[in-house]
PDB file of C-alpha atoms and ligand atoms in Angstrom:
ATOM      1  CA  MET A   1       0.000   0.000   0.000  1.00 98.00           C
ATOM      2  CA  LYS A   2       1.300   3.423  -0.913  1.00 98.00           C
ATOM      3  CA  PHE A   3       1.486   6.113   1.785  1.00 98.00           C
ATOM      4  CA  PHE A   4       0.489   9.665   0.897  1.00 98.00           C
ATOM      5  CA  ILE A   5       0.583  12.451   3.466  1.00 98.00           C
ATOM      6  CA  ASP A   6      -2.592  14.499   3.865  1.00 98.00           C
ATOM      7  CA  THR A   7      -1.227  17.988   4.513  1.00 98.00           C
ATOM      8  CA  ALA A   8      -0.055  21.199   2.833  1.00 98.00           C
ATOM      9  CA  SER A   9       2.626  21.877   5.464  1.00 98.00           C
ATOM     10  CA  LEU A  10       6.097  21.864   3.866  1.00 98.00           C
ATOM     11  CA  LYS A  11       7.634  21.091   7.274  1.00 98.00           C
ATOM     12  CA  GLU A  12       5.424  18.030   7.765  1.00 98.00           C
ATOM     13  CA  ILE A  13       6.012  16.870   4.175  1.00 98.00           C
ATOM     14  CA  GLN A  14       9.796  17.207   4.581  1.00 98.00           C
ATOM     15  CA  GLU A  15       9.731  15.333   7.890  1.00 98.00           C
ATOM     16  CA  ALA A  16       7.547  12.496   6.513  1.00 98.00           C
ATOM     17  CA  HIS A  17       9.712  12.325   3.364  1.00 98.00           C
ATOM     18  CA  SER A  18      12.824  11.871   5.516  1.00 98.00           C
ATOM     19  CA  LEU A  19      11.296   8.649   6.908  1.00 97.00           C
ATOM     20  CA  GLY A  20      11.651   7.092   3.444  1.00 97.00           C
ATOM     21  CA  VAL A  21       8.078   5.797   3.252  1.00 96.00           C
ATOM     22  CA  LEU A  22       6.311   8.633   1.470  1.00 98.00           C
ATOM     23  CA  ASP A  23       4.810   8.028  -1.988  1.00 98.00           C
ATOM     24  CA  GLY A  24       2.733  11.184  -2.525  1.00 98.00           C
ATOM     25  CA  VAL A  25       0.784  14.103  -1.046  1.00 98.00           C
ATOM     26  CA  THR A  26      -2.854  15.176  -0.935  1.00 98.00           C
ATOM     27  CA  THR A  27      -3.991  18.707  -0.179  1.00 98.00           C
ATOM     28  CA  ASN A  28      -7.388  20.370  -0.059  1.00 98.00           C
ATOM     29  CA  PRO A  29      -8.592  23.966   0.416  1.00 98.00           C
ATOM     30  CA  THR A  30      -8.865  23.510   4.199  1.00 97.00           C
ATOM     31  CA  LEU A  31      -5.270  22.286   4.452  1.00 98.00           C
ATOM     32  CA  ILE A  32      -4.085  25.136   2.185  1.00 98.00           C
ATOM     33  CA  ALA A  33      -5.933  27.663   4.403  1.00 96.00           C
ATOM     34  CA  ARG A  34      -3.748  26.550   7.353  1.00 97.00           C
ATOM     35  CA  GLU A  35      -0.601  27.756   5.541  1.00 97.00           C
ATOM     36  CA  SER A  36       0.357  31.405   5.000  1.00 90.00           C
ATOM     37  CA  ILE A  37      -0.847  31.549   1.397  1.00 95.00           C
ATOM     38  CA  ASP A  38      -2.721  34.710   0.393  1.00 92.00           C
ATOM     39  CA  THR A  39      -2.589  34.841  -3.405  1.00 96.00           C
ATOM     40  CA  ARG A  40      -3.265  32.454  -6.270  1.00 96.00           C
ATOM     41  CA  ASP A  41       0.372  32.821  -7.280  1.00 97.00           C
ATOM     42  CA  ALA A  42       1.539  31.892  -3.749  1.00 97.00           C
ATOM     43  CA  PHE A  43      -0.762  28.849  -3.868  1.00 98.00           C
ATOM     44  CA  GLU A  44       0.688  27.644  -7.171  1.00 98.00           C
ATOM     45  CA  LYS A  45       4.254  28.217  -5.906  1.00 98.00           C
ATOM     46  CA  HIS A  46       3.412  26.261  -2.761  1.00 98.00           C
ATOM     47  CA  ILE A  47       2.188  23.286  -4.821  1.00 98.00           C
ATOM     48  CA  LYS A  48       5.383  23.490  -6.890  1.00 98.00           C
ATOM     49  CA  MET A  49       7.496  23.408  -3.702  1.00 98.00           C
ATOM     50  CA  ILE A  50       5.646  20.279  -2.550  1.00 98.00           C
ATOM     51  CA  CYS A  51       6.363  18.654  -5.936  1.00 98.00           C
ATOM     52  CA  GLU A  52      10.065  19.416  -5.474  1.00 98.00           C
ATOM     53  CA  ILE A  53      10.156  17.570  -2.137  1.00 98.00           C
ATOM     54  CA  VAL A  54       8.221  14.423  -3.075  1.00 98.00           C
ATOM     55  CA  ASP A  55       8.823  12.362  -6.195  1.00 97.00           C
ATOM     56  CA  GLY A  56       5.214  11.200  -6.513  1.00 98.00           C
ATOM     57  CA  PRO A  57       1.634  12.363  -7.130  1.00 98.00           C
ATOM     58  CA  VAL A  58       0.631  15.649  -5.464  1.00 98.00           C
ATOM     59  CA  SER A  59      -3.105  16.345  -5.373  1.00 98.00           C
ATOM     60  CA  ALA A  60      -4.237  19.984  -5.716  1.00 98.00           C
ATOM     61  CA  GLU A  61      -7.951  20.702  -5.530  1.00 98.00           C
ATOM     62  CA  CYS A  62     -10.152  22.560  -8.013  1.00 98.00           C
ATOM     63  CA  VAL A  63     -12.789  24.858  -6.517  1.00 98.00           C
ATOM     64  CA  SER A  64     -14.888  25.527  -9.634  1.00 98.00           C
ATOM     65  CA  SER A  65     -18.387  24.079 -10.027  1.00 98.00           C
ATOM     66  CA  SER A  66     -19.238  23.739 -13.733  1.00 98.00           C
ATOM     67  CA  ALA A  67     -17.463  21.262 -16.009  1.00 98.00           C
ATOM     68  CA  PRO A  68     -16.011  23.945 -18.325  1.00 98.00           C
ATOM     69  CA  ASP A  69     -14.663  25.926 -15.343  1.00 98.00           C
ATOM     70  CA  LEU A  70     -13.277  22.780 -13.702  1.00 98.00           C
ATOM     71  CA  ILE A  71     -11.476  21.874 -16.931  1.00 98.00           C
ATOM     72  CA  VAL A  72      -9.863  25.326 -17.239  1.00 98.00           C
ATOM     73  CA  GLU A  73      -8.837  25.315 -13.565  1.00 98.00           C
ATOM     74  CA  ALA A  74      -7.522  21.741 -13.794  1.00 98.00           C
ATOM     75  CA  ARG A  75      -5.353  22.597 -16.803  1.00 98.00           C
ATOM     76  CA  THR A  76      -3.793  25.499 -14.861  1.00 98.00           C
ATOM     77  CA  LEU A  77      -3.061  23.263 -11.869  1.00 98.00           C
ATOM     78  CA  ALA A  78      -1.686  20.442 -14.039  1.00 98.00           C
ATOM     79  CA  ALA A  79       0.682  22.905 -15.734  1.00 98.00           C
ATOM     80  CA  ILE A  80       2.410  23.628 -12.382  1.00 98.00           C
ATOM     81  CA  ASP A  81       4.324  20.341 -12.401  1.00 98.00           C
ATOM     82  CA  PRO A  82       4.040  16.876 -14.005  1.00 98.00           C
ATOM     83  CA  HIS A  83       3.433  15.417 -10.511  1.00 98.00           C
ATOM     84  CA  VAL A  84       0.214  17.362 -10.030  1.00 98.00           C
ATOM     85  CA  VAL A  85      -3.025  15.389  -9.843  1.00 98.00           C
ATOM     86  CA  VAL A  86      -6.144  17.557  -9.963  1.00 98.00           C
ATOM     87  CA  LYS A  87      -8.794  16.921  -7.359  1.00 98.00           C
ATOM     88  CA  ILE A  88     -12.298  17.104  -8.761  1.00 98.00           C
ATOM     89  CA  PRO A  89     -15.443  17.010  -6.590  1.00 98.00           C
ATOM     90  CA  MET A  90     -17.796  14.023  -6.964  1.00 98.00           C
ATOM     91  CA  THR A  91     -20.607  15.800  -8.835  1.00 98.00           C
ATOM     92  CA  THR A  92     -22.174  15.264 -12.257  1.00 98.00           C
ATOM     93  CA  GLU A  93     -20.290  18.344 -13.526  1.00 98.00           C
ATOM     94  CA  GLY A  94     -17.162  16.874 -11.973  1.00 98.00           C
ATOM     95  CA  MET A  95     -17.703  13.612 -13.887  1.00 98.00           C
ATOM     96  CA  LYS A  96     -17.953  15.485 -17.208  1.00 98.00           C
ATOM     97  CA  ALA A  97     -14.690  17.254 -16.372  1.00 98.00           C
ATOM     98  CA  VAL A  98     -12.980  13.979 -15.378  1.00 98.00           C
ATOM     99  CA  ARG A  99     -13.920  12.345 -18.705  1.00 98.00           C
ATOM    100  CA  SER A 100     -12.545  15.255 -20.681  1.00 98.00           C
ATOM    101  CA  LEU A 101      -9.382  15.636 -18.531  1.00 98.00           C
ATOM    102  CA  SER A 102      -8.629  11.927 -18.678  1.00 98.00           C
ATOM    103  CA  GLU A 103      -8.820  12.109 -22.502  1.00 98.00           C
ATOM    104  CA  GLU A 104      -6.290  14.984 -22.341  1.00 98.00           C
ATOM    105  CA  GLY A 105      -3.978  12.859 -20.171  1.00 98.00           C
ATOM    106  CA  ILE A 106      -4.498  14.979 -17.026  1.00 98.00           C
ATOM    107  CA  LYS A 107      -4.557  12.876 -13.867  1.00 98.00           C
ATOM    108  CA  THR A 108      -7.576  13.256 -11.589  1.00 98.00           C
ATOM    109  CA  ASN A 109      -8.453  12.417  -7.996  1.00 98.00           C
ATOM    110  CA  VAL A 110     -12.220  12.375  -7.477  1.00 98.00           C
ATOM    111  CA  THR A 111     -12.788  13.641  -3.969  1.00 98.00           C
ATOM    112  CA  LEU A 112     -15.658  13.559  -1.444  1.00 98.00           C
ATOM    113  CA  VAL A 113     -16.706  10.010  -2.363  1.00 98.00           C
ATOM    114  CA  PHE A 114     -19.228   8.675   0.161  1.00 98.00           C
ATOM    115  CA  SER A 115     -20.841   5.739  -1.693  1.00 98.00           C
ATOM    116  CA  ALA A 116     -19.739   2.792  -3.818  1.00 98.00           C
ATOM    117  CA  LEU A 117     -21.954   4.029  -6.662  1.00 98.00           C
ATOM    118  CA  GLN A 118     -20.119   7.365  -6.660  1.00 98.00           C
ATOM    119  CA  GLY A 119     -16.854   5.412  -6.803  1.00 98.00           C
ATOM    120  CA  LEU A 120     -18.170   3.375  -9.747  1.00 98.00           C
ATOM    121  CA  MET A 121     -19.262   6.532 -11.592  1.00 98.00           C
ATOM    122  CA  ALA A 122     -15.859   8.151 -11.090  1.00 98.00           C
ATOM    123  CA  ALA A 123     -14.027   5.034 -12.298  1.00 98.00           C
ATOM    124  CA  LYS A 124     -16.236   4.850 -15.400  1.00 98.00           C
ATOM    125  CA  ALA A 125     -15.517   8.532 -16.111  1.00 98.00           C
ATOM    126  CA  GLY A 126     -11.799   7.666 -16.155  1.00 98.00           C
ATOM    127  CA  ALA A 127     -10.619   8.937 -12.753  1.00 98.00           C
ATOM    128  CA  THR A 128      -6.999   8.117 -11.961  1.00 98.00           C
ATOM    129  CA  TYR A 129      -7.829   7.992  -8.239  1.00 98.00           C
ATOM    130  CA  ILE A 130     -10.933   8.127  -6.072  1.00 98.00           C
ATOM    131  CA  SER A 131     -10.934   9.267  -2.455  1.00 98.00           C
ATOM    132  CA  PRO A 132     -13.543   7.691  -0.166  1.00 98.00           C
ATOM    133  CA  PHE A 133     -13.655   9.734   3.085  1.00 98.00           C
ATOM    134  CA  VAL A 134     -13.748   7.214   5.928  1.00 98.00           C
ATOM    135  CA  GLY A 135     -13.401   9.502   8.959  1.00 98.00           C
ATOM    136  CA  ARG A 136     -16.243  11.796   7.925  1.00 98.00           C
ATOM    137  CA  LEU A 137     -18.534   8.734   7.586  1.00 98.00           C
ATOM    138  CA  ASP A 138     -17.452   7.428  11.012  1.00 98.00           C
ATOM    139  CA  ASP A 139     -18.213  10.904  12.411  1.00 98.00           C
ATOM    140  CA  ILE A 140     -21.895  10.526  11.470  1.00 98.00           C
ATOM    141  CA  GLY A 141     -22.218   6.943  12.678  1.00 98.00           C
ATOM    142  CA  HIS A 142     -21.586   5.113   9.389  1.00 98.00           C
ATOM    143  CA  GLU A 143     -18.756   2.617   8.937  1.00 97.00           C
ATOM    144  CA  GLY A 144     -16.204   4.424   6.782  1.00 98.00           C
ATOM    145  CA  MET A 145     -14.055   1.376   6.201  1.00 98.00           C
ATOM    146  CA  GLY A 146     -17.178  -0.543   5.125  1.00 98.00           C
ATOM    147  CA  LEU A 147     -17.361   1.840   2.162  1.00 98.00           C
ATOM    148  CA  VAL A 148     -13.753   1.084   1.198  1.00 98.00           C
ATOM    149  CA  GLU A 149     -14.463  -2.653   1.383  1.00 98.00           C
ATOM    150  CA  GLU A 150     -17.529  -2.207  -0.846  1.00 98.00           C
ATOM    151  CA  ILE A 151     -15.635  -0.135  -3.436  1.00 98.00           C
ATOM    152  CA  LEU A 152     -12.745  -2.635  -3.570  1.00 98.00           C
ATOM    153  CA  ASP A 153     -15.285  -5.433  -3.963  1.00 98.00           C
ATOM    154  CA  VAL A 154     -17.022  -3.665  -6.885  1.00 98.00           C
ATOM    155  CA  PHE A 155     -13.703  -2.786  -8.555  1.00 98.00           C
ATOM    156  CA  SER A 156     -12.509  -6.401  -8.252  1.00 98.00           C
ATOM    157  CA  ASN A 157     -15.265  -7.415 -10.717  1.00 98.00           C
ATOM    158  CA  TYR A 158     -13.878  -5.192 -13.477  1.00 97.00           C
ATOM    159  CA  LEU A 159     -10.652  -3.936 -15.019  1.00 96.00           C
ATOM    160  CA  PHE A 160     -10.702  -0.283 -13.939  1.00 97.00           C
ATOM    161  CA  GLU A 161      -7.283   1.299 -13.597  1.00 97.00           C
ATOM    162  CA  THR A 162      -8.640   3.731 -10.991  1.00 98.00           C
ATOM    163  CA  GLU A 163      -6.750   3.498  -7.685  1.00 98.00           C
ATOM    164  CA  VAL A 164      -8.487   3.814  -4.316  1.00 98.00           C
ATOM    165  CA  ILE A 165      -7.082   6.393  -1.873  1.00 98.00           C
ATOM    166  CA  VAL A 166      -8.427   5.855   1.634  1.00 98.00           C
ATOM    167  CA  ALA A 167      -8.902   9.461   2.792  1.00 98.00           C
ATOM    168  CA  SER A 168     -10.101  11.320   5.890  1.00 98.00           C
ATOM    169  CA  ILE A 169      -8.042   8.969   8.031  1.00 98.00           C
ATOM    170  CA  ARG A 170      -8.258   9.646  11.760  1.00 98.00           C
ATOM    171  CA  SER A 171      -6.228   6.858  13.403  1.00 98.00           C
ATOM    172  CA  PRO A 172      -3.626   4.093  12.884  1.00 98.00           C
ATOM    173  CA  LEU A 173      -6.498   1.567  12.896  1.00 98.00           C
ATOM    174  CA  HIS A 174      -7.851   3.081   9.662  1.00 98.00           C
ATOM    175  CA  VAL A 175      -4.407   2.522   8.080  1.00 98.00           C
ATOM    176  CA  LEU A 176      -4.243  -1.080   9.313  1.00 98.00           C
ATOM    177  CA  GLU A 177      -7.736  -1.854   8.014  1.00 98.00           C
ATOM    178  CA  ALA A 178      -6.946  -0.217   4.660  1.00 98.00           C
ATOM    179  CA  ALA A 179      -3.829  -2.388   4.302  1.00 98.00           C
ATOM    180  CA  LYS A 180      -5.714  -5.559   5.287  1.00 98.00           C
ATOM    181  CA  MET A 181      -8.340  -4.781   2.638  1.00 98.00           C
ATOM    182  CA  GLY A 182      -5.673  -4.211  -0.010  1.00 98.00           C
ATOM    183  CA  ALA A 183      -6.475  -0.539  -0.693  1.00 98.00           C
ATOM    184  CA  ASP A 184      -4.015   0.981  -3.158  1.00 98.00           C
ATOM    185  CA  ILE A 185      -3.197   4.063  -1.087  1.00 98.00           C
ATOM    186  CA  ALA A 186      -3.844   5.598   2.332  1.00 98.00           C
ATOM    187  CA  THR A 187      -3.509   9.363   2.667  1.00 98.00           C
ATOM    188  CA  ILE A 188      -2.519   9.919   6.245  1.00 98.00           C
ATOM    189  CA  PRO A 189      -2.266  13.015   8.481  1.00 98.00           C
ATOM    190  CA  PHE A 190       1.264  13.752   9.809  1.00 98.00           C
ATOM    191  CA  LYS A 191       0.307  12.936  13.410  1.00 98.00           C
ATOM    192  CA  VAL A 192      -0.977   9.480  12.429  1.00 98.00           C
ATOM    193  CA  ILE A 193       2.151   8.717  10.347  1.00 98.00           C
ATOM    194  CA  GLY A 194       4.150   9.352  13.538  1.00 96.00           C
ATOM    195  CA  GLN A 195       1.934   6.936  15.461  1.00 97.00           C
ATOM    196  CA  LEU A 196       2.394   4.078  12.957  1.00 97.00           C
ATOM    197  CA  ALA A 197       5.959   3.178  13.975  1.00 95.00           C
ATOM    198  CA  ARG A 198       5.441   3.534  17.732  1.00 96.00           C
ATOM    199  CA  HIS A 199       4.834   0.823  20.332  1.00 96.00           C
ATOM    200  CA  PRO A 200       5.233   1.154  24.129  1.00 97.00           C
ATOM    201  CA  LEU A 201       6.894  -2.288  24.330  1.00 98.00           C
ATOM    202  CA  THR A 202       9.527  -1.132  21.812  1.00 98.00           C
ATOM    203  CA  ASP A 203      10.303   1.911  24.011  1.00 97.00           C
ATOM    204  CA  ALA A 204      10.419  -0.218  27.176  1.00 98.00           C
ATOM    205  CA  GLY A 205      12.616  -2.807  25.420  1.00 98.00           C
ATOM    206  CA  ILE A 206      15.106  -0.157  24.256  1.00 98.00           C
ATOM    207  CA  GLN A 207      15.266   1.276  27.778  1.00 98.00           C
ATOM    208  CA  SER A 208      15.948  -2.084  29.430  1.00 98.00           C
ATOM    209  CA  PHE A 209      18.604  -2.997  26.814  1.00 98.00           C
ATOM    210  CA  LEU A 210      20.322   0.355  27.406  1.00 98.00           C
ATOM    211  CA  ASP A 211      20.205  -0.099  31.192  1.00 97.00           C
ATOM    212  CA  ASP A 212      21.748  -3.578  30.895  1.00 97.00           C
ATOM    213  CA  TRP A 213      24.379  -2.360  28.422  1.00 96.00           C
ATOM    214  CA  ARG A 214      25.466   0.337  30.896  1.00 95.00           C
ATOM    215  CA  LYS A 215      26.124  -2.441  33.464  1.00 93.00           C
ATOM    216  CA  VAL A 216      28.273  -4.292  30.894  1.00 94.00           C
ATOM    217  CA  GLU A 217      30.237  -1.092  30.117  1.00 89.00           C
ATOM    218  CA  LYS A 218      30.821  -0.583  33.859  1.00 85.00           C
ATOM    219  CA  ASP A 219      32.357  -4.096  33.994  1.00 82.00           C
ATOM    220  CA  PHE A 220      34.569  -3.203  30.985  1.00 81.00           C
ATOM    221  CA  SER A 221      35.969  -0.166  32.775  1.00 76.00           C
ATOM    222  CA  MET A 222      36.828  -2.211  35.875  1.00 74.00           C
ATOM    223  CA  LYS A 223      39.119  -4.568  33.904  1.00 69.00           C
TER     224      LYS A 223
HETATM  225  C1  E4P B 301      -7.860  13.959   1.256  1.00 67.56           C
HETATM  226  O1  E4P B 301      -7.766  13.922   0.070  1.00 67.56           O
HETATM  227  C2  E4P B 301      -8.975  14.642   1.956  1.00 67.56           C
HETATM  228  O2  E4P B 301      -9.088  15.955   1.532  1.00 67.56           O
HETATM  229  C3  E4P B 301      -8.796  14.546   3.439  1.00 67.56           C
HETATM  230  O3  E4P B 301      -8.351  13.260   3.778  1.00 67.56           O
HETATM  231  C4  E4P B 301     -10.009  14.960   4.232  1.00 67.56           C
HETATM  232  O4  E4P B 301      -9.788  14.686   5.575  1.00 67.56           O
HETATM  233  P1  E4P B 301     -10.712  15.288   6.741  1.00 67.56           P
HETATM  234  O5  E4P B 301     -12.017  14.598   6.710  1.00 67.56           O
HETATM  235  O6  E4P B 301      -9.936  14.968   8.005  1.00 67.56           O
HETATM  236  O7  E4P B 301     -10.828  16.752   6.484  1.00 67.56           O
END
């Protein structure tokens, strides 16, 4: 399973990249709003800087509504860097844009997917990626990971090339379940990436090995 980081913070992206496990980045308008970006030009430069850190897909989101506007906006975003994947909302206008962009060779990530039928529509329109939002479903009492399971099940019947990005991840358990289900990608917040490698027994084990090694070194110095 590929690991993307779900952030627009250059610091977090650099730190996650240094771990050697990062395959890509996803951003959205909310994540961009957390950075000090106040012009369209600054936004495009920021996306370019992300592309220079990570050698993999970098999702940048379109905010237009109609298909023609989405297509124009997507072309501008795609021109920033060959790594850019344009995020398109899961709407009927979005589907028209995805069909046209996929014919132009522009990569798309259909976002805000909350049902398997939406996932199927996006795949049929030629989406490169779809992003089912698991955490936001959990938040309203629906099983987010159940949606991922359903989408993977539907996709397994056909030969779509569309990859499934498990998005809106809230905890390490979401990542574990995504991997067990065989999802293509998990896009993970920085905090959760940090939690993936940690275990209290590892910390306790390191401490007791160090304590014992200090006793051995004390014996060395006495000889
Ligand atoms: C990723 O592509 C999504 O924009 C993101 O995972 C949404 O996460 P949230 O539900 O925590 O905002």
